[in-house]
Short mmCIF file of C-alpha atoms and ligand atoms in Angstrom, two decimals:
data_model
loop_
_atom_site.label_atom_id
_atom_site.label_comp_id
_atom_site.label_asym_id
_atom_site.label_seq_id
_atom_site.Cartn_x
_atom_site.Cartn_y
_atom_site.Cartn_z
CA ARG W 245 -22.36 54.74 10.87
CA ILE W 246 -21.35 50.93 11.32
CA LEU W 247 -24.23 48.68 10.77
CA ASP W 248 -22.44 45.54 11.28
CA VAL W 249 -18.73 44.11 10.65
CA ASN W 250 -19.08 44.14 6.98
CA THR W 251 -21.69 47.07 6.37
CA MET W 252 -21.50 50.86 6.83
CA ILE W 253 -23.35 53.95 5.95
CA ILE W 254 -21.15 56.83 4.99
CA PRO W 255 -22.04 60.30 3.37
CA ASP W 256 -20.74 60.84 -0.21
CA ILE W 257 -19.32 64.05 -1.45
CA ARG W 258 -22.78 65.69 -2.12
CA GLY W 259 -23.95 64.58 1.54
CA ASN W 260 -25.90 61.69 0.12
CA GLN W 261 -26.14 58.49 2.28
CA MET W 262 -24.07 55.49 0.85
CA ILE W 263 -23.96 51.91 1.88
CA VAL W 264 -20.65 50.19 1.83
CA LEU W 265 -20.23 46.47 1.91
CA LEU W 266 -16.79 45.21 2.79
CA TYR W 267 -15.70 41.64 1.96
CA ASP W 268 -12.89 39.70 3.02
CA ILE W 269 -11.54 37.80 0.22
CA THR W 270 -8.47 36.33 1.87
CA GLU W 271 -10.30 32.93 1.81
CA ILE W 272 -11.72 33.13 -1.77
CA ARG W 273 -8.13 34.11 -2.85
CA ARG W 274 -6.81 31.04 -1.22
CA LEU W 275 -9.31 28.67 -2.69
CA GLU W 276 -8.47 30.23 -5.98
CA LYS W 277 -4.72 29.49 -5.46
CA VAL W 278 -5.56 25.87 -4.32
CA ARG W 279 -7.49 25.25 -7.57
CA THR W 280 -4.80 26.74 -10.04
CA ASP W 281 -2.10 24.83 -8.02
CA PHE W 282 -4.23 21.86 -8.50
CA VAL W 283 -4.72 22.42 -12.35
CA THR W 284 -0.88 23.03 -12.73
CA ASN W 285 0.23 19.94 -10.94
CA ALA W 286 -2.36 17.65 -12.66
CA SER W 287 -1.36 19.09 -16.09
CA HIS W 288 2.14 18.59 -15.15
CA GLU W 289 1.68 14.89 -13.94
CA LEU W 290 -0.65 14.08 -16.95
CA ARG W 291 1.84 15.47 -19.53
CA THR W 292 4.75 13.11 -18.63
CA PRO W 293 2.97 10.04 -19.57
CA VAL W 294 1.40 11.61 -22.59
CA THR W 295 4.80 12.87 -23.85
CA ALA W 296 6.09 9.32 -23.62
CA LEU W 297 3.51 7.81 -25.33
CA LYS W 298 3.60 10.38 -28.24
CA GLY W 299 7.31 10.15 -28.40
CA PHE W 300 7.58 6.44 -28.59
CA SER W 301 4.79 6.00 -30.95
CA GLU W 302 6.48 8.64 -33.38
CA VAL W 303 9.66 6.68 -33.06
CA LEU W 304 7.75 3.37 -33.98
CA LEU W 305 6.04 5.02 -36.93
CA ASP W 306 9.32 6.54 -38.28
CA GLY W 307 10.81 3.02 -38.76
CA ALA W 308 11.31 1.33 -35.34
CA LEU W 309 8.26 -0.89 -36.16
CA ASP W 310 10.52 -2.97 -38.46
CA ASN W 311 12.61 -3.93 -35.80
CA PRO W 312 11.16 -6.76 -33.65
CA GLN W 313 13.09 -6.10 -30.60
CA LEU W 314 12.61 -2.37 -30.31
CA LEU W 315 8.88 -2.84 -31.05
CA ARG W 316 8.42 -5.02 -28.20
CA GLN W 317 10.55 -2.78 -25.95
CA PHE W 318 8.70 0.42 -26.87
CA LEU W 319 5.21 -1.28 -26.53
CA GLU W 320 6.11 -2.38 -23.14
CA ILE W 321 6.90 1.24 -22.14
CA MET W 322 3.79 2.60 -23.75
CA TYR W 323 1.82 -0.14 -21.87
CA LYS W 324 3.24 1.13 -18.51
CA GLU W 325 2.95 4.74 -19.39
CA SER W 326 -0.87 4.29 -20.33
CA ARG W 327 -1.31 2.44 -17.21
CA ARG W 328 0.08 5.30 -15.29
CA LEU W 329 -2.20 7.57 -17.09
CA GLU W 330 -5.07 5.46 -16.26
CA ILE W 331 -4.25 5.31 -12.43
CA LEU W 332 -3.81 9.01 -12.49
CA VAL W 333 -7.07 9.79 -14.20
CA ASN W 334 -8.86 7.54 -11.85
CA ASP W 335 -7.12 9.07 -8.82
CA ILE W 336 -8.13 12.67 -10.05
CA LEU W 337 -11.64 11.45 -10.35
CA ASP W 338 -11.94 9.74 -6.99
CA LEU W 339 -10.37 12.91 -5.29
CA SER W 340 -12.71 15.51 -7.01
CA ARG W 341 -15.93 12.92 -5.96
CA ALA W 342 -14.64 12.64 -2.48
CA GLU W 343 -14.09 16.57 -2.16
CA GLN W 344 -17.71 17.02 -3.57
CA ARG W 345 -19.28 14.49 -1.63
CA GLN W 346 -20.79 13.36 -4.63
CA VAL W 347 -21.15 9.60 -4.45
CA PRO W 348 -23.98 9.05 -1.81
CA MET W 349 -23.25 6.96 0.98
CA LYS W 350 -24.65 3.42 1.15
CA ILE W 351 -24.79 2.63 4.94
CA GLU W 352 -24.43 -0.89 5.79
CA LYS W 353 -23.04 -2.87 8.78
CA ILE W 354 -19.29 -3.46 8.20
CA ILE W 355 -17.20 -6.11 10.18
CA LEU W 356 -13.82 -4.16 10.21
CA ASN W 357 -11.77 -7.49 10.77
CA ASP W 358 -13.10 -8.91 7.37
CA ALA W 359 -12.61 -5.60 5.56
CA VAL W 360 -9.01 -5.77 6.54
CA LYS W 361 -8.73 -9.30 5.63
CA ALA W 362 -10.25 -8.64 2.10
CA CYS W 363 -7.56 -5.76 1.67
CA PHE W 364 -4.69 -8.12 2.80
CA GLN W 365 -5.93 -10.64 0.21
CA VAL W 366 -5.54 -8.05 -2.60
CA ILE W 367 -2.35 -6.73 -1.59
CA LYS W 368 -0.58 -9.97 -0.58
CA PRO W 369 1.17 -10.91 -3.84
CA GLN W 370 2.78 -7.46 -3.62
CA ALA W 371 3.86 -8.17 -0.13
CA ASP W 372 4.94 -11.57 -0.63
CA GLU W 373 7.26 -10.32 -3.40
CA LYS W 374 8.92 -8.20 -1.13
CA GLY W 375 9.07 -10.62 1.72
CA LEU W 376 6.71 -8.43 3.90
CA LYS W 377 4.65 -10.02 6.67
CA LEU W 378 0.93 -8.65 7.01
CA ARG W 379 -0.66 -9.12 10.41
CA LEU W 380 -4.17 -8.08 11.68
CA LEU W 381 -4.22 -7.58 15.54
CA SER W 382 -7.16 -6.71 17.62
CA ASN W 383 -7.78 -5.23 21.21
CA HIS W 384 -11.34 -6.17 21.00
CA PRO W 385 -12.46 -9.71 21.99
CA THR W 386 -15.27 -9.92 19.22
CA PRO W 387 -15.20 -8.51 15.75
CA VAL W 388 -15.11 -4.74 15.62
CA VAL W 389 -18.33 -3.59 13.81
CA LEU W 390 -19.25 -0.14 12.55
CA GLU W 391 -22.16 1.34 10.25
CA GLY W 392 -20.76 2.97 6.99
CA ASP W 393 -19.99 2.87 3.30
CA GLN W 394 -18.08 -0.45 2.84
CA SER W 395 -16.27 0.43 -0.47
CA ARG W 396 -15.40 3.85 0.87
CA LEU W 397 -13.84 2.11 3.94
CA GLU W 398 -12.24 -0.47 1.92
CA GLN W 399 -10.70 2.40 -0.14
CA VAL W 400 -9.24 4.13 2.87
CA LEU W 401 -7.80 0.69 4.19
CA ASN W 402 -6.38 -0.22 0.64
CA ASN W 403 -4.69 3.20 0.18
CA LEU W 404 -3.08 2.98 3.59
CA ILE W 405 -1.86 -0.56 3.36
CA TYR W 406 -0.50 -0.03 -0.12
CA ASN W 407 1.54 2.94 1.12
CA ALA W 408 2.79 0.65 3.84
CA VAL W 409 3.75 -1.91 1.61
CA ASN W 410 5.16 0.35 -0.79
CA TYR W 411 7.39 2.46 1.60
CA THR W 412 8.60 -0.64 3.48
CA ASP W 413 11.85 -2.29 2.36
CA LYS W 414 12.28 -6.15 2.04
CA GLY W 415 11.78 -8.10 5.28
CA GLY W 416 9.59 -5.64 7.11
CA LYS W 417 6.16 -5.93 8.86
CA ILE W 418 2.78 -4.30 8.32
CA SER W 419 0.33 -4.52 11.06
CA VAL W 420 -3.24 -3.35 11.34
CA LEU W 421 -4.46 -2.99 14.97
CA LEU W 422 -8.20 -2.68 15.86
CA GLU W 423 -9.60 -0.85 18.67
CA GLU W 424 -13.16 -0.03 19.74
CA THR W 425 -14.73 2.25 22.33
CA ASN W 426 -18.33 3.16 23.14
CA GLU W 427 -18.61 5.43 20.22
CA GLU W 428 -15.73 4.88 17.92
CA VAL W 429 -13.64 2.20 16.19
CA ILE W 430 -10.36 2.86 15.76
CA PHE W 431 -7.64 1.37 13.54
CA HIS W 432 -3.85 1.86 13.16
CA VAL W 433 -2.09 0.82 9.89
CA ALA W 434 1.57 0.62 11.09
CA ASP W 435 4.86 -0.28 9.17
CA THR W 436 8.48 -0.76 9.69
CA GLY W 437 9.36 1.24 6.72
CA ILE W 438 11.44 4.20 5.57
CA GLY W 439 9.44 6.61 7.75
CA ILE W 440 8.59 10.38 6.98
CA PRO W 441 10.95 13.15 8.15
CA GLU W 442 9.30 15.38 10.83
CA GLU W 443 9.20 18.62 8.62
CA ASN W 444 7.28 16.64 5.84
CA LEU W 445 4.71 15.08 8.12
CA GLY W 446 2.29 18.10 8.05
CA ARG W 447 2.24 18.06 4.17
CA ILE W 448 1.72 14.53 3.16
CA PHE W 449 -2.24 14.88 3.06
CA GLU W 450 -1.80 17.67 0.32
CA ARG W 451 -2.75 16.83 -3.15
CA PHE W 452 0.30 15.61 -5.14
CA TYR W 453 2.70 16.11 -2.22
CA ARG W 454 5.53 13.47 -2.17
CA VAL W 455 8.42 13.21 0.22
CA ASP W 456 10.44 11.49 -2.46
CA LYS W 457 9.23 11.98 -6.02
CA GLY W 458 11.39 9.31 -7.54
CA ARG W 459 10.53 6.55 -5.25
CA SER W 460 6.73 7.37 -5.43
CA ARG W 461 6.49 7.57 -9.34
CA ASN W 462 8.71 4.66 -9.75
CA SER W 463 6.19 2.42 -7.94
CA GLY W 464 3.24 3.92 -9.52
CA GLY W 465 2.17 6.51 -7.08
CA THR W 466 0.37 9.77 -7.92
CA GLY W 467 0.81 11.71 -4.86
CA LEU W 468 -2.94 11.81 -4.55
CA GLY W 469 -3.63 8.63 -2.25
CA LEU W 470 -3.61 10.42 1.16
CA SER W 471 -5.63 13.38 -0.03
CA ILE W 472 -8.31 10.96 -1.20
CA VAL W 473 -8.02 9.04 2.18
CA ARG W 474 -8.39 12.33 4.09
CA TYR W 475 -11.58 13.38 2.39
CA LEU W 476 -13.10 9.86 2.56
CA VAL W 477 -12.52 9.88 6.33
CA GLN W 478 -13.99 13.34 6.65
CA ASN W 479 -16.98 12.32 4.67
CA MET W 480 -17.47 9.55 7.26
CA ASN W 481 -17.28 12.06 9.95
CA GLY W 482 -13.90 10.77 11.09
CA SER W 483 -10.38 11.81 11.56
CA ILE W 484 -7.02 10.66 10.49
CA SER W 485 -3.50 11.29 11.99
CA VAL W 486 -0.01 10.08 11.42
CA LYS W 487 3.30 9.33 13.52
CA SER W 488 6.52 8.41 11.92
CA THR W 489 10.22 8.03 12.84
CA LEU W 490 12.55 8.20 9.97
CA GLY W 491 14.19 5.02 9.32
CA LEU W 492 11.92 3.00 11.84
CA GLY W 493 8.25 3.28 10.38
CA SER W 494 4.99 5.05 10.18
CA THR W 495 1.67 4.59 11.89
CA PHE W 496 -1.53 6.01 10.41
CA THR W 497 -4.48 6.16 12.79
CA VAL W 498 -7.91 6.45 11.66
CA ARG W 499 -10.99 6.98 14.04
CA LEU W 500 -14.66 6.70 12.76
CA PRO W 501 -17.92 6.94 14.55
CA LYS W 502 -19.62 3.56 15.18
CA SER W 503 -22.70 5.00 13.47
CA LEU W 504 -23.40 7.93 11.37
P1 ADP U 828 1.87 8.30 -3.34
O1 ADP U 828 1.00 8.04 -4.50
O2 ADP U 828 3.26 9.24 -3.74
O3 ADP U 828 2.18 7.22 -2.46
P2 ADP U 828 0.14 9.47 -1.20
O4 ADP U 828 -0.80 10.66 -1.18
O5 ADP U 828 -0.32 8.13 -0.81
O6 ADP U 828 0.96 9.57 -2.53
O7 ADP U 828 1.22 9.76 0.06
C1 ADP U 828 2.07 11.01 -0.19
C2 ADP U 828 3.57 10.75 0.18
O8 ADP U 828 3.58 10.46 1.78
C3 ADP U 828 4.20 9.66 -0.44
O9 ADP U 828 4.73 10.18 -1.63
C4 ADP U 828 5.21 9.28 0.49
O10 ADP U 828 6.58 10.12 0.38
C5 ADP U 828 4.59 9.50 1.78
N1 ADP U 828 4.20 8.38 2.64
C6 ADP U 828 2.84 7.95 2.62
N2 ADP U 828 2.73 6.71 3.27
C7 ADP U 828 3.83 6.53 3.72
C8 ADP U 828 4.24 5.37 4.63
N3 ADP U 828 3.67 4.49 4.96
N4 ADP U 828 5.70 5.48 4.93
C9 ADP U 828 6.50 6.17 4.43
N5 ADP U 828 6.07 7.37 3.64
C10 ADP U 828 4.80 7.38 3.30
#
Protein backbone atom coordinates (compact mmCIF):
# COMPACT_ATOMS: atom_id res chain seq x y z
CA ARG A 1 0.00 0.00 0.00
CA ILE A 2 1.41 3.43 -0.95
CA LEU A 3 0.91 5.99 1.84
CA ASP A 4 2.44 8.93 0.00
CA VAL A 5 5.10 9.50 -2.65
CA ASN A 6 7.95 8.53 -0.32
CA THR A 7 6.34 6.01 2.05
CA MET A 8 4.93 2.53 1.44
CA ILE A 9 3.77 -0.38 3.59
CA ILE A 10 4.83 -3.78 2.20
CA PRO A 11 4.83 -7.26 3.75
CA ASP A 12 8.20 -8.94 4.48
CA ILE A 13 8.87 -12.66 3.78
CA ARG A 14 7.14 -13.71 7.01
CA GLY A 15 4.08 -11.69 6.19
CA ASN A 16 4.89 -8.90 8.71
CA GLN A 17 4.06 -5.37 7.64
CA MET A 18 7.11 -3.19 6.84
CA ILE A 19 7.18 0.56 6.36
CA VAL A 20 9.56 1.56 3.57
CA LEU A 21 10.76 5.17 3.33
CA LEU A 22 12.19 6.33 0.01
CA TYR A 23 14.43 9.39 -0.23
CA ASP A 24 15.52 11.15 -3.38
CA ILE A 25 19.18 11.92 -2.67
CA THR A 26 19.95 13.58 -6.02
CA GLU A 27 19.91 17.06 -4.44
CA ILE A 28 21.98 15.93 -1.42
CA ARG A 29 24.57 14.42 -3.81
CA ARG A 30 24.62 17.62 -5.88
CA LEU A 31 25.21 19.75 -2.79
CA GLU A 32 27.96 17.38 -1.63
CA LYS A 33 29.64 17.79 -5.01
CA VAL A 34 29.33 21.59 -4.88
CA ARG A 35 30.99 21.49 -1.45
CA THR A 36 33.86 19.17 -2.41
CA ASP A 37 34.46 21.15 -5.64
CA PHE A 38 34.63 24.32 -3.56
CA VAL A 39 37.16 22.84 -1.13
CA THR A 40 39.28 21.51 -4.02
CA ASN A 41 39.21 24.86 -5.84
CA ALA A 42 39.85 26.89 -2.70
CA SER A 43 42.80 24.68 -1.67
CA HIS A 44 44.26 24.93 -5.15
CA GLU A 45 43.93 28.73 -5.20
CA LEU A 46 45.41 29.04 -1.70
CA ARG A 47 48.29 26.72 -2.49
CA THR A 48 49.69 28.93 -5.28
CA PRO A 49 50.61 31.96 -3.11
CA VAL A 50 51.61 29.76 -0.17
CA THR A 51 54.03 27.80 -2.37
CA ALA A 52 55.53 31.04 -3.70
CA LEU A 53 55.94 32.47 -0.19
CA LYS A 54 57.59 29.28 1.05
CA GLY A 55 59.87 28.98 -1.99
CA PHE A 56 61.12 32.55 -1.95
CA SER A 57 61.67 32.61 1.81
CA GLU A 58 63.68 29.36 1.52
CA VAL A 59 65.88 30.85 -1.21
CA LEU A 60 66.44 33.94 0.95
CA LEU A 61 67.37 31.85 3.98
CA ASP A 62 69.70 29.74 1.83
CA GLY A 63 71.87 32.75 1.08
CA ALA A 64 70.09 35.13 -1.31
CA LEU A 65 69.60 37.34 1.75
CA ASP A 66 73.16 38.60 1.29
CA ASN A 67 72.44 39.93 -2.19
CA PRO A 68 70.64 43.27 -1.69
CA GLN A 69 69.19 43.28 -5.22
CA LEU A 70 67.71 39.77 -4.90
CA LEU A 71 66.52 40.55 -1.39
CA ARG A 72 64.40 43.47 -2.61
CA GLN A 73 63.15 41.60 -5.68
CA PHE A 74 62.09 38.53 -3.67
CA LEU A 75 60.51 40.58 -0.89
CA GLU A 76 58.43 42.43 -3.47
CA ILE A 77 57.19 39.10 -4.88
CA MET A 78 56.46 37.84 -1.35
CA TYR A 79 54.52 41.01 -0.55
CA LYS A 80 52.44 40.59 -3.74
CA GLU A 81 51.74 36.94 -2.98
CA SER A 82 50.75 37.64 0.63
CA ARG A 83 48.42 40.35 -0.64
CA ARG A 84 46.84 37.80 -3.02
CA LEU A 85 46.43 35.40 -0.11
CA GLU A 86 44.74 38.12 1.93
CA ILE A 87 42.28 39.00 -0.88
CA LEU A 88 41.49 35.34 -1.42
CA VAL A 89 40.84 34.63 2.26
CA ASN A 90 38.66 37.76 2.53
CA ASP A 91 36.67 36.72 -0.56
CA ILE A 92 36.15 33.20 0.78
CA LEU A 93 34.91 34.63 4.09
CA ASP A 94 32.63 37.14 2.32
CA LEU A 95 31.20 34.37 0.17
CA SER A 96 30.51 32.05 3.08
CA ARG A 97 28.88 34.88 5.07
CA ALA A 98 26.73 35.91 2.10
CA GLU A 99 25.70 32.29 1.47
CA GLN A 100 24.70 31.68 5.05
CA ARG A 101 23.02 35.07 5.45
CA GLN A 102 25.13 35.33 8.61
CA VAL A 103 25.51 39.08 8.78
CA PRO A 104 22.28 40.71 9.85
CA MET A 105 20.93 43.31 7.45
CA LYS A 106 21.18 46.87 8.60
CA ILE A 107 18.26 48.55 6.91
CA GLU A 108 18.63 52.22 6.10
CA LYS A 109 17.69 54.71 3.42
CA ILE A 110 20.23 54.62 0.59
CA ILE A 111 20.62 57.28 -2.09
CA LEU A 112 21.81 55.17 -5.00
CA ASN A 113 23.36 58.13 -6.87
CA ASP A 114 25.60 58.85 -3.85
CA ALA A 115 26.52 55.18 -3.40
CA VAL A 116 27.68 54.99 -7.05
CA LYS A 117 29.66 58.25 -6.67
CA ALA A 118 31.38 56.84 -3.56
CA CYS A 119 32.37 53.70 -5.52
CA PHE A 120 33.63 55.80 -8.44
CA GLN A 121 35.82 57.77 -6.04
CA VAL A 122 37.48 54.60 -4.73
CA ILE A 123 38.08 53.16 -8.19
CA LYS A 124 39.05 56.40 -9.98
CA PRO A 125 42.85 56.04 -9.59
CA GLN A 126 42.72 52.67 -11.36
CA ALA A 127 40.38 54.00 -14.06
CA ASP A 128 42.62 57.06 -14.62
CA GLU A 129 45.66 54.85 -14.97
CA LYS A 130 43.97 53.06 -17.88
CA GLY A 131 42.43 56.23 -19.31
CA LEU A 132 38.90 54.93 -18.66
CA LYS A 133 35.93 57.31 -18.32
CA LEU A 134 33.45 56.73 -15.47
CA ARG A 135 29.92 58.09 -16.04
CA LEU A 136 26.81 58.13 -13.89
CA LEU A 137 23.53 58.45 -15.82
CA SER A 138 20.00 58.45 -14.51
CA ASN A 139 16.59 58.05 -16.13
CA HIS A 140 15.02 59.59 -13.06
CA PRO A 141 14.63 63.33 -12.43
CA THR A 142 15.34 63.03 -8.69
CA PRO A 143 17.91 60.89 -6.83
CA VAL A 144 17.03 57.18 -6.78
CA VAL A 145 16.32 56.03 -3.23
CA LEU A 146 15.85 52.57 -1.73
CA GLU A 147 15.82 50.85 1.64
CA GLY A 148 18.58 48.35 2.25
CA ASP A 149 21.97 47.56 3.70
CA GLN A 150 24.34 50.27 2.47
CA SER A 151 27.55 48.28 2.89
CA ARG A 152 26.15 45.28 0.99
CA LEU A 153 24.90 47.46 -1.79
CA GLU A 154 28.29 49.17 -2.04
CA GLN A 155 29.99 45.77 -2.14
CA VAL A 156 27.79 44.81 -5.10
CA LEU A 157 28.51 48.10 -6.89
CA ASN A 158 32.23 47.92 -6.12
CA ASN A 159 32.58 44.41 -7.46
CA LEU A 160 30.70 45.17 -10.69
CA ILE A 161 32.48 48.48 -11.32
CA TYR A 162 35.83 46.95 -10.42
CA ASN A 163 35.25 44.14 -12.96
CA ALA A 164 34.19 46.68 -15.59
CA VAL A 165 37.46 48.59 -15.08
CA ASN A 166 39.47 45.40 -14.97
CA TYR A 167 38.06 43.87 -18.16
CA THR A 168 38.09 47.05 -20.26
CA ASP A 169 41.14 48.04 -22.26
CA LYS A 170 42.69 51.51 -22.37
CA GLY A 171 40.45 54.39 -23.46
CA GLY A 172 37.13 52.63 -22.77
CA LYS A 173 34.00 53.81 -20.98
CA ILE A 174 32.24 52.55 -17.87
CA SER A 175 28.68 53.79 -17.33
CA VAL A 176 26.27 53.21 -14.50
CA LEU A 177 22.66 53.90 -15.47
CA LEU A 178 19.98 54.24 -12.78
CA GLU A 179 16.27 53.59 -13.25
CA GLU A 180 13.29 53.52 -10.95
CA THR A 181 9.82 51.96 -11.21
CA ASN A 182 7.00 51.95 -8.64
CA GLU A 183 8.39 48.94 -6.78
CA GLU A 184 11.97 48.58 -7.94
CA VAL A 185 15.25 50.33 -8.48
CA ILE A 186 17.36 49.10 -11.36
CA PHE A 187 20.97 49.79 -12.13
CA HIS A 188 23.04 48.79 -15.13
CA VAL A 189 26.84 48.66 -14.99
CA ALA A 190 27.97 48.82 -18.62
CA ASP A 191 31.46 48.72 -20.08
CA THR A 192 33.01 48.89 -23.54
CA GLY A 193 35.42 46.11 -22.61
CA ILE A 194 36.52 42.71 -23.85
CA GLY A 195 33.08 41.12 -23.44
CA ILE A 196 32.24 37.54 -22.46
CA PRO A 197 31.79 34.71 -24.98
CA GLU A 198 28.18 33.51 -25.23
CA GLU A 199 29.09 29.97 -24.12
CA ASN A 200 30.66 31.25 -20.86
CA LEU A 201 27.89 33.66 -19.88
CA GLY A 202 25.88 31.04 -17.97
CA ARG A 203 28.83 30.14 -15.73
CA ILE A 204 30.40 33.44 -14.64
CA PHE A 205 28.40 33.56 -11.38
CA GLU A 206 29.86 30.18 -10.29
CA ARG A 207 32.53 30.20 -7.63
CA PHE A 208 36.08 30.31 -9.02
CA TYR A 209 34.85 30.38 -12.62
CA ARG A 210 36.93 32.63 -14.88
CA VAL A 211 36.74 33.02 -18.62
CA ASP A 212 40.43 33.88 -18.90
CA LYS A 213 42.32 32.55 -15.89
CA GLY A 214 45.56 34.38 -16.72
CA ARG A 215 43.95 37.79 -17.14
CA SER A 216 41.90 37.44 -13.97
CA ARG A 217 44.86 36.26 -11.84
CA ASN A 218 47.25 38.90 -13.17
CA SER A 219 44.88 41.64 -12.09
CA GLY A 220 44.36 40.12 -8.64
CA GLY A 221 41.03 38.43 -9.44
CA THR A 222 39.95 35.44 -7.37
CA GLY A 223 37.02 34.23 -9.48
CA LEU A 224 34.74 34.77 -6.46
CA GLY A 225 33.54 38.35 -7.01
CA LEU A 226 30.42 37.59 -9.05
CA SER A 227 29.34 34.68 -6.85
CA ILE A 228 29.54 37.02 -3.84
CA VAL A 229 27.54 39.63 -5.79
CA ARG A 230 24.87 37.09 -6.72
CA TYR A 231 24.37 35.98 -3.10
CA LEU A 232 24.29 39.58 -1.82
CA VAL A 233 21.67 40.52 -4.42
CA GLN A 234 19.60 37.45 -3.53
CA ASN A 235 19.83 38.38 0.17
CA MET A 236 18.33 41.75 -0.77
CA ASN A 237 15.48 39.93 -2.59
CA GLY A 238 16.77 41.19 -5.93
CA SER A 239 18.05 39.67 -9.14
CA ILE A 240 21.05 40.07 -11.42
CA SER A 241 21.46 39.41 -15.14
CA VAL A 242 24.12 39.99 -17.77
CA LYS A 243 24.28 40.74 -21.48
CA SER A 244 27.55 40.77 -23.34
CA THR A 245 29.02 40.89 -26.83
CA LEU A 246 32.55 39.65 -27.33
CA GLY A 247 34.88 42.52 -28.15
CA LEU A 248 32.19 45.17 -27.58
CA GLY A 249 31.41 45.07 -23.88
CA SER A 250 29.19 43.79 -21.10
CA THR A 251 26.22 45.10 -19.13
CA PHE A 252 25.28 43.75 -15.71
CA THR A 253 21.74 44.64 -14.57
CA VAL A 254 20.66 44.52 -10.92
CA ARG A 255 17.01 44.87 -9.82
CA LEU A 256 16.23 45.51 -6.18
CA PRO A 257 12.92 46.08 -4.40
CA LYS A 258 12.61 49.65 -3.10
CA SER A 259 11.75 48.38 0.36
CA LEU A 260 12.46 45.00 1.93
P1 LIG B 1 37.39 37.61 -11.13
O1 LIG B 1 38.00 37.76 -9.79
O2 LIG B 1 38.12 36.60 -11.99
O3 LIG B 1 37.14 38.89 -11.83
P2 LIG B 1 34.47 37.34 -10.96
O4 LIG B 1 33.66 36.31 -10.23
O5 LIG B 1 34.29 38.75 -10.57
O6 LIG B 1 35.98 36.87 -10.83
O7 LIG B 1 34.14 37.19 -12.51
C1 LIG B 1 34.19 35.89 -13.11
C2 LIG B 1 34.70 35.99 -14.55
O8 LIG B 1 33.72 36.67 -15.36
C3 LIG B 1 35.98 36.80 -14.71
O9 LIG B 1 37.13 36.01 -14.51
C4 LIG B 1 35.87 37.30 -16.15
O10 LIG B 1 36.33 36.30 -17.03
C5 LIG B 1 34.36 37.45 -16.35
N1 LIG B 1 33.90 38.87 -16.19
C6 LIG B 1 33.32 39.43 -15.10
N2 LIG B 1 33.00 40.71 -15.32
C7 LIG B 1 33.38 40.99 -16.59
C8 LIG B 1 33.29 42.15 -17.44
N3 LIG B 1 32.76 43.30 -17.00
N4 LIG B 1 33.77 42.04 -18.71
C9 LIG B 1 34.30 40.87 -19.16
N5 LIG B 1 34.40 39.74 -18.43
C10 LIG B 1 33.94 39.80 -17.15
